[in-house]
Tab-separated table of C-alpha atoms and ligand atoms in Angstrom:
chain	number	residue	atom	x	y	z
A	2	UNK	CA	-11.803	-23.745	-20.208
A	3	UNK	CA	-15.338	-23.884	-22.616
A	4	UNK	CA	-14.830	-24.827	-26.035
A	5	UNK	CA	-17.304	-24.103	-28.648
A	6	UNK	CA	-15.676	-26.005	-32.235
A	7	UNK	CA	-18.232	-24.390	-34.870
A	8	UNK	CA	-17.948	-26.220	-38.961
A	9	UNK	CA	-20.498	-26.963	-42.017
A	10	UNK	CA	-20.119	-30.607	-41.616
A	11	UNK	CA	-20.087	-32.273	-38.366
A	12	UNK	CA	-20.223	-36.017	-37.290
A	13	UNK	CA	-22.642	-37.790	-34.875
A	14	UNK	CA	-20.019	-40.236	-34.235
A	15	UNK	CA	-22.332	-43.551	-35.771
A	16	UNK	CA	-20.477	-46.372	-36.325
A	17	UNK	CA	-21.176	-47.265	-40.091
A	18	UNK	CA	-21.753	-44.164	-40.578
A	19	UNK	CA	-20.601	-43.133	-44.120
A	20	UNK	CA	-17.512	-40.894	-44.154
A	21	UNK	CA	-17.860	-37.269	-45.963
A	22	UNK	CA	-14.336	-35.277	-45.741
A	23	UNK	CA	-11.496	-35.315	-43.674
A	24	UNK	CA	-12.649	-32.806	-41.751
A	25	UNK	CA	-15.414	-34.384	-39.533
A	26	UNK	CA	-14.071	-37.207	-39.405
A	27	UNK	CA	-10.274	-35.381	-38.259
A	28	UNK	CA	-12.204	-33.630	-35.364
A	29	UNK	CA	-14.692	-36.232	-33.794
A	30	UNK	CA	-12.610	-38.191	-31.868
A	31	UNK	CA	-11.179	-35.272	-30.516
A	32	UNK	CA	-14.593	-34.010	-30.220
A	33	UNK	CA	-15.389	-36.878	-27.903
A	34	UNK	CA	-12.437	-36.649	-25.563
A	35	UNK	CA	-12.372	-33.005	-24.679
A	36	UNK	CA	-15.680	-31.949	-23.707
A	37	UNK	CA	-16.314	-29.399	-26.424
A	38	UNK	CA	-19.272	-28.292	-27.924
A	39	UNK	CA	-19.255	-28.970	-32.145
A	40	UNK	CA	-21.743	-26.845	-34.042
A	41	UNK	CA	-22.427	-26.900	-36.975
A	42	UNK	CA	-24.571	-27.671	-39.889
A	43	UNK	CA	-27.373	-30.232	-39.284
A	44	UNK	CA	-27.896	-30.684	-43.121
A	45	UNK	CA	-31.273	-28.828	-42.991
A	46	UNK	CA	-32.852	-25.216	-43.355
A	47	UNK	CA	-36.031	-24.035	-42.696
A	48	UNK	CA	-38.262	-21.301	-44.016
A	49	UNK	CA	-39.291	-18.022	-41.742
A	50	UNK	CA	-37.473	-15.861	-38.618
A	51	UNK	CA	-34.468	-16.840	-39.613
A	52	UNK	CA	-33.709	-14.996	-35.973
A	53	UNK	CA	-34.407	-18.521	-34.163
A	54	UNK	CA	-32.288	-20.600	-34.904
A	55	UNK	CA	-33.153	-24.074	-34.034
A	56	UNK	CA	-30.720	-26.659	-32.476
A	57	UNK	CA	-30.553	-30.637	-32.306
A	58	UNK	CA	-28.531	-31.326	-29.388
A	59	UNK	CA	-26.839	-34.582	-28.749
A	60	UNK	CA	-24.390	-36.338	-26.386
A	61	UNK	CA	-20.968	-37.009	-28.239
A	62	UNK	CA	-18.041	-38.969	-25.884
A	63	UNK	CA	-17.014	-36.314	-23.452
A	64	UNK	CA	-19.078	-33.267	-25.602
A	65	UNK	CA	-21.834	-32.317	-27.413
A	66	UNK	CA	-22.732	-31.798	-30.663
A	67	UNK	CA	-24.954	-28.795	-31.761
A	68	UNK	CA	-26.972	-28.753	-34.963
A	69	UNK	CA	-28.702	-26.637	-37.185
A	70	UNK	CA	-30.528	-26.044	-39.068
A	71	UNK	CA	-29.365	-22.839	-41.650
A	72	UNK	CA	-32.323	-20.811	-43.188
A	73	UNK	CA	-33.820	-22.015	-45.800
A	74	UNK	CA	-33.503	-18.790	-48.305
A	75	UNK	CA	-29.141	-18.543	-47.912
A	76	UNK	CA	-28.456	-22.202	-47.852
A	77	UNK	CA	-28.015	-22.072	-51.513
A	78	UNK	CA	-26.330	-19.282	-51.893
A	79	UNK	CA	-24.059	-19.955	-50.010
A	80	UNK	CA	-22.998	-23.175	-49.432
A	81	UNK	CA	-23.590	-23.646	-53.383
A	82	UNK	CA	-22.867	-20.297	-54.166
A	83	UNK	CA	-19.875	-18.167	-52.018
A	84	UNK	CA	-18.904	-20.901	-50.371
A	85	UNK	CA	-18.603	-24.282	-52.885
A	86	UNK	CA	-18.471	-22.228	-56.444
A	87	UNK	CA	-15.694	-18.769	-55.172
A	88	UNK	CA	-14.492	-20.363	-52.358
A	89	UNK	CA	-13.529	-23.789	-53.235
A	90	UNK	CA	-11.554	-23.081	-56.441
A	91	UNK	CA	-9.706	-19.644	-55.680
A	92	UNK	CA	-8.502	-21.597	-52.402
A	93	UNK	CA	-7.227	-24.729	-54.378
A	94	UNK	CA	-5.872	-22.285	-57.380
A	95	UNK	CA	-8.592	-22.455	-59.881
A	96	UNK	CA	-9.697	-18.942	-60.615
A	97	UNK	CA	-10.838	-20.428	-63.743
A	98	UNK	CA	-13.848	-21.907	-62.097
A	99	UNK	CA	-14.474	-19.200	-59.948
A	100	UNK	CA	-18.746	-18.532	-60.090
A	101	UNK	CA	-20.597	-16.290	-57.536
A	102	UNK	CA	-22.919	-13.153	-57.126
A	103	UNK	CA	-23.287	-10.673	-55.555
A	104	UNK	CA	-26.279	-12.353	-54.107
A	105	UNK	CA	-24.260	-15.274	-52.656
A	106	UNK	CA	-21.687	-13.171	-50.580
A	107	UNK	CA	-25.144	-11.530	-49.155
A	108	UNK	CA	-25.966	-14.976	-48.072
A	109	UNK	CA	-22.257	-16.743	-47.475
A	110	UNK	CA	-22.646	-13.610	-44.976
A	111	UNK	CA	-26.053	-13.855	-43.205
A	112	UNK	CA	-25.291	-17.817	-42.612
A	113	UNK	CA	-22.268	-16.559	-41.153
A	114	UNK	CA	-24.444	-13.729	-38.826
A	115	UNK	CA	-26.680	-16.541	-38.176
A	116	UNK	CA	-24.302	-18.600	-36.939
A	117	UNK	CA	-22.804	-15.888	-34.975
A	118	UNK	CA	-26.952	-15.530	-32.985
A	119	UNK	CA	-27.470	-19.063	-31.935
A	120	UNK	CA	-23.375	-19.671	-31.073
A	121	UNK	CA	-24.623	-17.351	-28.303
A	122	UNK	CA	-26.900	-19.923	-26.354
A	123	UNK	CA	-23.671	-22.513	-25.712
A	124	UNK	CA	-21.355	-19.019	-24.764
A	125	UNK	CA	-20.458	-19.558	-21.983
A	126	UNK	CA	-17.741	-17.089	-19.332
A	127	UNK	CA	-14.932	-19.204	-20.390
A	128	UNK	CA	-15.736	-20.373	-23.859
A	129	UNK	CA	-13.484	-19.667	-26.636
A	130	UNK	CA	-14.977	-20.279	-29.680
A	131	UNK	CA	-13.061	-21.986	-32.763
A	132	UNK	CA	-14.014	-21.496	-35.931
A	133	UNK	CA	-13.206	-24.183	-39.125
A	134	UNK	CA	-12.768	-24.750	-42.663
A	135	UNK	CA	-13.605	-21.777	-45.080
A	136	UNK	CA	-17.312	-21.655	-44.697
A	137	UNK	CA	-17.237	-19.477	-42.156
A	138	UNK	CA	-14.047	-17.077	-43.179
A	139	UNK	CA	-16.463	-13.684	-41.274
A	140	UNK	CA	-17.928	-15.561	-38.183
A	141	UNK	CA	-15.032	-13.828	-35.729
A	142	UNK	CA	-16.010	-11.082	-36.670
A	143	UNK	CA	-19.779	-11.230	-37.243
A	144	UNK	CA	-19.153	-12.644	-33.050
A	145	UNK	CA	-16.848	-9.532	-32.580
A	146	UNK	CA	-19.772	-7.365	-33.671
A	147	UNK	CA	-22.259	-9.226	-31.077
A	148	UNK	CA	-20.112	-8.076	-28.535
A	149	UNK	CA	-17.464	-11.205	-27.545
A	150	UNK	CA	-13.749	-11.085	-26.496
A	151	UNK	CA	-13.458	-13.471	-26.145
A	152	UNK	CA	-11.014	-15.926	-27.548
A	153	UNK	CA	-11.284	-16.536	-31.051
A	154	UNK	CA	-9.041	-18.999	-33.684
A	155	UNK	CA	-9.915	-20.304	-37.467
A	156	UNK	CA	-8.170	-22.889	-38.566
A	157	UNK	CA	-8.248	-23.268	-43.206
A	158	UNK	CA	-8.040	-26.557	-44.063
A	159	UNK	CA	-7.641	-25.759	-47.498
A	160	UNK	CA	-4.946	-23.984	-49.027
A	161	UNK	CA	-4.855	-20.564	-49.055
A	162	UNK	CA	-3.400	-19.429	-53.122
A	163	UNK	CA	-1.439	-16.721	-53.729
A	164	UNK	CA	-2.428	-13.446	-54.227
A	165	UNK	CA	-3.403	-12.494	-57.729
A	166	UNK	CA	-5.978	-15.847	-57.727
A	167	UNK	CA	-7.463	-14.938	-54.066
A	168	UNK	CA	-8.387	-11.800	-55.495
A	169	UNK	CA	-10.237	-13.385	-57.584
A	170	UNK	CA	-13.321	-13.410	-55.660
A	171	UNK	CA	-15.668	-11.384	-55.029
A	172	UNK	CA	-15.249	-9.047	-52.329
A	173	UNK	CA	-12.314	-10.592	-51.477
A	174	UNK	CA	-10.407	-7.264	-49.234
A	175	UNK	CA	-13.965	-7.001	-47.554
A	176	UNK	CA	-13.645	-11.290	-46.159
A	177	UNK	CA	-10.210	-11.054	-45.351
A	178	UNK	CA	-9.898	-8.104	-43.260
A	179	UNK	CA	-13.691	-9.683	-41.421
A	180	UNK	CA	-10.695	-13.040	-41.317
A	181	UNK	CA	-8.947	-9.722	-39.268
A	182	UNK	CA	-11.296	-10.953	-35.323
A	183	UNK	CA	-9.623	-13.718	-35.355
A	184	UNK	CA	-6.708	-13.893	-32.456
A	185	UNK	CA	-4.834	-17.561	-34.105
A	186	UNK	CA	-5.393	-18.083	-37.669
A	187	UNK	CA	-4.019	-21.152	-38.363
A	188	UNK	CA	-2.657	-23.099	-41.587
A	189	UNK	CA	-2.350	-26.427	-43.266
A	190	UNK	CA	1.407	-25.626	-44.690
A	191	UNK	CA	3.946	-22.364	-44.671
A	192	UNK	CA	3.072	-21.926	-48.130
A	193	UNK	CA	-0.708	-21.293	-47.080
A	194	UNK	CA	0.677	-18.917	-44.714
A	195	UNK	CA	2.648	-16.984	-46.038
A	196	UNK	CA	0.549	-16.465	-49.067
A	197	UNK	CA	-1.674	-14.872	-46.933
A	198	UNK	CA	0.570	-12.272	-44.666
A	199	UNK	CA	1.981	-11.747	-48.509
A	200	UNK	CA	-1.922	-10.490	-49.989
A	201	UNK	CA	-1.910	-9.247	-45.963
A	202	UNK	CA	0.857	-6.817	-46.615
A	203	UNK	CA	0.436	-5.576	-49.879
A	204	UNK	CA	-2.854	-5.522	-50.762
A	205	UNK	CA	-4.352	-4.657	-47.363
A	206	UNK	CA	-1.578	-2.655	-46.601
A	207	UNK	CA	-0.977	-3.597	-43.154
A	208	UNK	CA	2.034	-3.885	-40.988
A	209	UNK	CA	3.594	-7.620	-39.785
A	210	UNK	CA	5.747	-8.522	-37.377
A	211	UNK	CA	6.765	-12.324	-36.762
A	212	UNK	CA	3.651	-13.958	-38.243
A	213	UNK	CA	1.446	-11.164	-36.158
A	214	UNK	CA	-0.612	-9.420	-38.519
A	215	UNK	CA	-1.295	-5.521	-36.955
A	216	UNK	CA	-5.122	-3.689	-38.109
A	217	UNK	CA	-7.664	-1.786	-36.777
A	218	UNK	CA	-9.792	-5.010	-35.154
A	219	UNK	CA	-6.128	-5.530	-33.263
A	220	UNK	CA	-3.189	-8.030	-33.707
A	221	UNK	CA	-4.032	-11.617	-35.549
A	222	UNK	CA	-1.198	-14.302	-35.106
A	223	UNK	CA	-0.890	-16.474	-38.449
A	224	UNK	CA	0.967	-19.942	-37.970
A	225	UNK	CA	1.350	-23.733	-38.987
A	226	UNK	CA	-0.022	-26.719	-37.812
A	227	UNK	CA	-0.346	-29.176	-40.268
A	228	UNK	CA	-4.077	-31.356	-39.049
A	229	UNK	CA	-2.860	-35.209	-38.543
A	230	UNK	CA	-4.920	-38.187	-37.304
A	231	UNK	CA	-4.366	-40.542	-34.732
A	232	UNK	CA	-2.262	-43.858	-36.640
A	233	UNK	CA	-2.523	-45.741	-33.493
A	234	UNK	CA	-6.932	-45.537	-34.196
A	235	UNK	CA	-6.667	-46.353	-36.785
A	236	UNK	CA	-3.913	-49.116	-37.769
A	237	UNK	CA	-6.310	-51.514	-35.277
A	238	UNK	CA	-9.983	-49.992	-36.541
A	239	UNK	CA	-7.510	-51.612	-40.229
A	240	UNK	CA	-6.626	-54.629	-38.442
A	241	UNK	CA	-10.260	-55.563	-37.106
A	242	UNK	CA	-12.064	-54.228	-39.988
A	243	UNK	CA	-10.161	-57.161	-41.736
A	244	UNK	CA	-12.685	-59.116	-40.865
A	245	UNK	CA	-15.466	-57.705	-41.828
A	246	UNK	CA	-18.141	-59.225	-44.639
A	247	UNK	CA	-16.732	-56.207	-47.387
A	248	UNK	CA	-12.622	-56.751	-46.767
A	249	UNK	CA	-13.343	-60.134	-47.536
A	250	UNK	CA	-15.457	-60.155	-50.596
A	251	UNK	CA	-11.826	-57.221	-51.678
A	252	UNK	CA	-9.561	-59.774	-50.584
A	253	UNK	CA	-11.417	-62.958	-52.256
A	254	UNK	CA	-11.518	-61.064	-55.142
A	255	UNK	CA	-8.457	-60.755	-56.051
A	256	UNK	CA	-6.811	-63.956	-56.734
A	257	UNK	CA	-3.785	-62.864	-55.954
A	258	UNK	CA	-4.351	-60.479	-57.760
A	259	UNK	CA	-1.959	-56.289	-55.971
A	260	UNK	CA	-4.335	-53.480	-55.583
A	261	UNK	CA	-4.073	-49.665	-56.263
A	262	UNK	CA	-6.565	-48.489	-54.031
A	263	UNK	CA	-8.153	-44.454	-54.765
A	264	UNK	CA	-10.362	-42.738	-51.757
A	265	UNK	CA	-11.707	-39.018	-52.418
A	266	UNK	CA	-14.351	-36.895	-53.142
A	267	UNK	CA	-15.523	-36.525	-56.643
A	268	UNK	CA	-14.425	-33.326	-56.503
A	269	UNK	CA	-11.864	-31.356	-59.701
A	270	UNK	CA	-9.273	-31.334	-56.575
A	271	UNK	CA	-8.272	-34.409	-56.522
A	272	UNK	CA	-7.438	-35.403	-60.155
A	273	UNK	CA	-9.136	-38.133	-60.329
A	274	UNK	CA	-8.799	-38.058	-64.646
A	275	UNK	CA	-5.216	-37.754	-64.574
A	276	UNK	CA	-4.762	-40.584	-62.436
A	277	UNK	CA	-7.077	-42.653	-63.964
A	278	UNK	CA	-5.546	-41.825	-67.421
A	279	UNK	CA	-2.102	-42.490	-66.070
A	280	UNK	CA	-3.471	-46.105	-64.949
A	281	UNK	CA	-4.362	-46.182	-68.400
A	282	UNK	CA	-0.724	-45.658	-69.119
A	283	UNK	CA	1.307	-48.068	-67.103
A	284	UNK	CA	-0.763	-51.056	-69.183
A	285	UNK	CA	0.041	-49.946	-72.160
A	286	UNK	CA	3.436	-48.850	-71.212
A	287	UNK	CA	3.663	-52.732	-69.426
A	288	UNK	CA	1.222	-54.581	-70.913
A	289	UNK	CA	2.498	-57.870	-68.223
A	290	UNK	CA	0.750	-55.507	-65.448
A	291	UNK	CA	-2.529	-56.076	-67.399
A	292	UNK	CA	-3.854	-59.421	-64.747
A	293	UNK	CA	-1.607	-58.733	-62.045
A	294	UNK	CA	-2.959	-54.792	-61.060
A	295	UNK	CA	-6.795	-53.594	-61.103
A	296	UNK	CA	-7.638	-50.127	-59.117
A	297	UNK	CA	-10.543	-49.456	-56.813
A	298	UNK	CA	-11.677	-46.426	-56.574
A	299	UNK	CA	-14.032	-44.938	-54.980
A	300	UNK	CA	-15.035	-40.727	-55.653
A	301	UNK	CA	-18.157	-40.020	-53.061
A	302	UNK	CA	-20.457	-37.918	-55.105
A	303	UNK	CA	-19.909	-34.238	-53.555
A	304	UNK	CA	-22.033	-30.611	-54.378
A	305	UNK	CA	-23.980	-32.351	-57.323
A	306	UNK	CA	-25.558	-29.163	-57.945
A	307	UNK	CA	-22.873	-27.288	-58.543
A	308	UNK	CA	-22.394	-26.843	-62.496
A	309	UNK	CA	-18.656	-28.475	-62.363
A	310	UNK	CA	-19.199	-31.236	-60.635
A	311	UNK	CA	-22.381	-32.500	-62.714
A	312	UNK	CA	-19.585	-32.759	-65.143
A	313	UNK	CA	-16.097	-34.464	-63.416
A	314	UNK	CA	-19.091	-36.423	-62.945
A	315	UNK	CA	-19.610	-37.312	-66.473
A	316	UNK	CA	-16.048	-37.416	-66.717
A	317	UNK	CA	-14.929	-40.017	-64.855
A	318	UNK	CA	-17.494	-41.712	-65.531
A	319	UNK	CA	-16.748	-42.073	-69.209
A	320	UNK	CA	-13.204	-42.140	-68.540
A	321	UNK	CA	-13.420	-45.539	-65.707
A	322	UNK	CA	-15.328	-46.509	-69.285
A	323	UNK	CA	-12.637	-46.255	-71.810
A	324	UNK	CA	-9.851	-47.866	-69.893
A	325	UNK	CA	-11.562	-51.253	-68.932
A	326	UNK	CA	-12.613	-51.120	-72.817
A	327	UNK	CA	-9.250	-50.397	-73.821
A	328	UNK	CA	-8.102	-52.858	-70.994
A	329	UNK	CA	-10.293	-55.306	-69.370
A	330	UNK	CA	-11.106	-59.290	-70.687
A	331	UNK	CA	-13.769	-61.113	-70.200
A	332	UNK	CA	-12.819	-61.985	-66.568
A	333	UNK	CA	-10.733	-59.227	-65.357
A	334	UNK	CA	-11.800	-55.141	-65.133
A	335	UNK	CA	-8.857	-53.395	-64.620
A	336	UNK	CA	-11.010	-50.315	-62.214
A	337	UNK	CA	-13.348	-50.446	-60.194
A	338	UNK	CA	-14.608	-47.499	-59.684
A	339	UNK	CA	-17.554	-46.685	-56.987
A	340	UNK	CA	-19.368	-43.595	-56.512
A	341	UNK	CA	-20.824	-44.108	-52.661
A	342	UNK	CA	-19.177	-43.873	-49.390
A	343	UNK	CA	-17.632	-45.917	-46.971
A	344	UNK	CA	-17.867	-45.941	-43.595
A	345	UNK	CA	-13.509	-45.542	-41.423
A	346	UNK	CA	-13.398	-48.554	-40.303
A	347	UNK	CA	-14.336	-50.584	-43.492
A	348	UNK	CA	-12.286	-48.352	-45.248
A	349	UNK	CA	-9.369	-48.698	-43.532
A	350	UNK	CA	-9.301	-52.424	-43.944
A	351	UNK	CA	-9.783	-51.850	-47.678
A	352	UNK	CA	-6.887	-49.626	-46.853
A	353	UNK	CA	-4.879	-52.566	-45.596
A	354	UNK	CA	-5.671	-55.103	-48.342
A	355	UNK	CA	-4.228	-52.490	-51.407
A	356	UNK	CA	-0.592	-52.727	-51.913
A	357	UNK	CA	-0.391	-49.197	-53.213
A	358	UNK	CA	-2.396	-46.269	-52.011
A	359	UNK	CA	-2.968	-43.863	-54.750
A	360	UNK	CA	-3.389	-39.907	-53.986
A	361	UNK	CA	-2.698	-37.479	-56.142
A	362	UNK	CA	-4.634	-34.349	-55.973
A	363	UNK	CA	-4.271	-31.174	-58.729
A	364	UNK	CA	-3.358	-29.509	-54.844
A	365	UNK	CA	-4.631	-29.900	-51.342
A	366	UNK	CA	-4.394	-29.322	-48.007
A	367	UNK	CA	-3.475	-31.971	-46.593
A	368	UNK	CA	-5.423	-34.642	-47.394
A	369	UNK	CA	-6.137	-37.243	-44.478
A	370	UNK	CA	-6.114	-39.962	-46.872
A	371	UNK	CA	-2.736	-40.225	-47.199
A	372	UNK	CA	-1.971	-40.503	-43.552
A	373	UNK	CA	-4.753	-42.658	-42.923
A	374	UNK	CA	-3.378	-45.539	-46.076
A	375	UNK	CA	0.127	-45.505	-43.835
A	376	UNK	CA	-1.267	-46.241	-40.172
A	377	UNK	CA	-3.768	-49.198	-41.754
A	378	UNK	CA	-0.564	-50.654	-43.417
A	379	UNK	CA	0.902	-54.327	-41.613
A	380	UNK	CA	4.091	-53.607	-40.839
A	381	UNK	CA	5.140	-56.735	-42.117
A	382	UNK	CA	4.245	-55.790	-45.007
A	383	UNK	CA	3.779	-52.546	-46.025
A	384	UNK	CA	1.287	-50.933	-48.912
A	385	UNK	CA	3.804	-47.869	-50.493
A	386	UNK	CA	1.981	-44.403	-51.248
A	387	UNK	CA	2.046	-42.411	-54.115
A	388	UNK	CA	1.614	-38.742	-52.854
A	389	UNK	CA	0.781	-35.628	-54.792
A	390	UNK	CA	3.331	-33.031	-54.328
A	391	UNK	CA	1.165	-30.778	-54.552
A	392	UNK	CA	-1.254	-32.623	-51.266
A	393	UNK	CA	-0.461	-30.524	-47.915
A	394	UNK	CA	0.626	-34.107	-46.854
A	395	UNK	CA	3.931	-34.054	-48.803
A	396	UNK	CA	6.162	-31.881	-46.368
A	397	UNK	CA	5.504	-34.421	-43.624
A	398	UNK	CA	4.346	-38.007	-45.845
A	399	UNK	CA	8.338	-37.186	-47.667
A	400	UNK	CA	9.381	-40.590	-47.776
A	401	UNK	CA	6.260	-41.748	-49.790
A	402	UNK	CA	6.497	-42.350	-53.701
A	403	UNK	CA	6.242	-38.095	-54.978
A	404	UNK	CA	4.727	-37.671	-58.100
A	405	UNK	CA	3.643	-34.441	-60.021
A	406	UNK	CA	-0.183	-35.202	-60.725
A	407	UNK	CA	0.080	-32.849	-63.559
A	408	UNK	CA	2.452	-35.555	-65.007
A	409	UNK	CA	0.831	-38.539	-66.120
A	410	UNK	CA	3.808	-40.941	-68.009
A	411	UNK	CA	5.609	-40.119	-64.766
A	412	UNK	CA	2.764	-41.139	-62.871
A	413	UNK	CA	2.483	-44.430	-64.594
A	414	UNK	CA	6.090	-45.429	-64.642
A	415	UNK	CA	6.184	-44.548	-60.639
A	416	UNK	CA	2.470	-46.227	-59.968
A	417	UNK	CA	4.681	-49.506	-61.808
A	418	UNK	CA	7.937	-48.686	-59.552
A	419	UNK	CA	5.397	-49.050	-56.157
A	420	UNK	CA	3.950	-52.061	-57.331
A	421	UNK	CA	7.924	-53.761	-57.934
A	422	UNK	CA	9.329	-52.109	-55.082
A	423	UNK	CA	11.295	-55.129	-52.550
A	424	UNK	CA	10.424	-55.251	-48.891
A	425	UNK	CA	13.172	-53.921	-47.212
A	426	UNK	CA	12.373	-50.626	-49.903
A	427	UNK	CA	8.700	-50.879	-48.155
A	428	UNK	CA	9.456	-50.571	-44.459
A	429	UNK	CA	11.969	-48.277	-44.111
A	430	UNK	CA	10.067	-46.016	-46.011
A	431	UNK	CA	6.986	-46.931	-44.292
A	432	UNK	CA	8.475	-46.861	-40.781
A	433	UNK	CA	9.422	-43.509	-41.222
A	434	UNK	CA	5.696	-42.064	-41.872
A	435	UNK	CA	4.631	-43.644	-39.839
A	436	UNK	CA	6.908	-41.792	-36.917
A	437	UNK	CA	5.841	-38.882	-39.144
A	438	UNK	CA	2.720	-39.619	-37.759
A	439	UNK	CA	3.305	-39.446	-34.495
A	440	UNK	CA	5.198	-37.069	-34.179
A	441	UNK	CA	1.729	-34.841	-35.203
A	442	UNK	CA	-0.947	-36.324	-33.916
A	443	UNK	CA	-4.690	-35.091	-34.019
A	444	UNK	CA	-4.826	-35.032	-30.251
A	445	UNK	CA	-0.920	-32.705	-30.835
A	446	UNK	CA	-2.792	-30.549	-33.243
A	447	UNK	CA	-6.296	-29.580	-31.666
A	448	UNK	CA	-3.946	-29.680	-28.690
A	449	UNK	CA	-0.639	-27.359	-30.118
A	450	UNK	CA	-3.943	-24.721	-30.925
A	451	UNK	CA	-5.583	-24.324	-28.158
A	452	UNK	CA	-2.697	-23.432	-26.452
A	453	UNK	CA	-1.436	-21.187	-29.413
A	454	UNK	CA	-4.895	-19.222	-29.320
A	455	UNK	CA	-5.174	-19.067	-25.495
A	456	UNK	CA	-1.558	-17.028	-25.460
A	457	UNK	CA	-2.463	-15.513	-28.296
A	458	UNK	CA	-5.543	-13.413	-26.788
A	459	UNK	CA	-3.420	-12.592	-23.087
A	460	UNK	CA	-0.493	-11.239	-24.950
A	461	UNK	CA	-3.826	-8.885	-26.833
A	462	UNK	CA	-3.083	-5.840	-28.316
A	463	UNK	CA	-0.531	-4.898	-25.153
A	464	UNK	CA	2.973	-6.738	-26.395
A	465	UNK	CA	3.922	-8.603	-29.135
A	466	UNK	CA	4.578	-12.032	-28.803
A	467	UNK	CA	8.091	-13.532	-29.211
A	468	UNK	CA	8.271	-15.083	-33.509
A	469	UNK	CA	7.310	-18.408	-33.922
A	470	UNK	CA	5.944	-19.840	-36.381
A	471	UNK	CA	5.622	-23.442	-35.199
A	472	UNK	CA	4.205	-23.319	-31.975
A	473	UNK	CA	5.922	-25.382	-29.017
A	474	UNK	CA	4.661	-28.780	-28.737
A	475	UNK	CA	2.417	-28.096	-25.284
A	476	UNK	CA	2.313	-27.713	-21.751
A	477	UNK	CA	2.210	-31.127	-20.522
A	478	UNK	CA	-0.587	-30.193	-18.184
A	479	UNK	CA	-2.632	-28.642	-21.254
A	480	UNK	CA	-1.468	-32.333	-23.195
A	481	UNK	CA	-3.617	-33.566	-19.338
A	482	UNK	CA	-6.389	-31.366	-20.045
A	483	UNK	CA	-6.722	-32.132	-23.700
A	484	UNK	CA	-6.014	-35.649	-24.017
B	513	F6P	O1	-11.029	-29.731	-47.304
B	513	F6P	C1	-11.283	-28.920	-46.918
B	513	F6P	C2	-12.726	-29.945	-46.233
B	513	F6P	O2	-14.084	-28.633	-45.122
B	513	F6P	C3	-12.576	-31.391	-46.434
B	513	F6P	O3	-13.396	-32.326	-44.867
B	513	F6P	C4	-14.301	-31.714	-46.822
B	513	F6P	O4	-14.304	-32.436	-47.714
B	513	F6P	C5	-14.628	-31.135	-48.145
B	513	F6P	O5	-14.005	-29.377	-47.819
B	513	F6P	C6	-16.066	-30.176	-47.887
B	513	F6P	O6	-17.363	-30.886	-48.285
B	513	F6P	P1	-18.322	-31.094	-48.287
B	513	F6P	O7	-18.998	-29.910	-49.658
B	513	F6P	O8	-18.819	-32.445	-49.023
B	513	F6P	O9	-18.466	-31.141	-46.468
């Protein structure tokens, strides 16, 4: 089988390339190993006749990377408009932030159609297509319109919200009907999958049997595939990174002080404001922790052209400066706040250096930083993960200290207890979390999805498969091909 993977953002696999989000980092090692073709945006746009897609293709491990210039006339409406000002807020249950015009929707559909035409170039007789994320909800339908009858799967990296929230997105009905062109739709959690099926049943009035939607487009299976990481590779990166100059400088600067770390895109879904307020509260109620613990918060600028993100940038900068002003001393800065991206290797070293990882989104599909923080720890002296119960990762990493990211006082107390946690408890919790990471790696996620896609497609319209919400682990044969 020739697998074509599609996502808006891709990674070129350069060692020091700053990482721009979970999806690109997660897909890179599997594309490199499996020999898939990964098609995405080049980050550039092109004027003129968008009927002729231009792609730059380069090798990526055993696979290839094709980067496409997207049509200039539609890029803004697609990326900043419909994808990130209508879908992103809705998917993260922030209906109050939905802003999109009908032109934005038209551009979104144009870019989906453009991508479908571009994919024809990579199609072979035995191809299967695997579309990633909310940028391309309608790509399957566009491919079917072009006559593609091969397997097409879709995986959503974000959450899927309640019916009332997704209904706030203009053209939600047409979009979700278009999604039914996929053979298989994967979600991060049971809750996301149930929310989607509830919309399909109640708003589209379609029959759903054992997770399979029956529509005029055929049958679409919805199922849960929690995304993982490669814990072994990440642990190796972390060990190696301890001699990296940035990691060495960080360690030297601490002088015995403990470190908490947060690493996020600067996004309102990440709960950065509440996190900073929780540290403020912690130093207020436990002044003994001043000078003995500081926070390193890396907040990579993101989607700056969108109003909500511009506001967030100034709001967080002001909060950090207020907290540093209130608790800082001539020789001590409580929060080190960096607005830049780092390569994954260096981040792994930062995670290993920090005694506490704080991952407190208000809502998150999975949050791979949580998993990476755990994998990077020194087994003999692991740090503690403080994790929002609203991140998909909380379903698996229930041995973390789970917090409600809206409860600032509760977070303050939990972070203080993480700092004080005895070694024996840290090890027990860390071992439990590592066991989960090892049983749900990115390689397994990839293989499970592709196997389920092939099964679902071959079942086709003739019969309903056995009821399964979670697909079984891959067969030995299949594993051999995809490892
Ligand atoms: O959460 C899903 C995701 O695709 C992440 O991988 C990434 O953080 C984000 O959405 C997309 O971000 P960007 O707009 O920077 O590509």
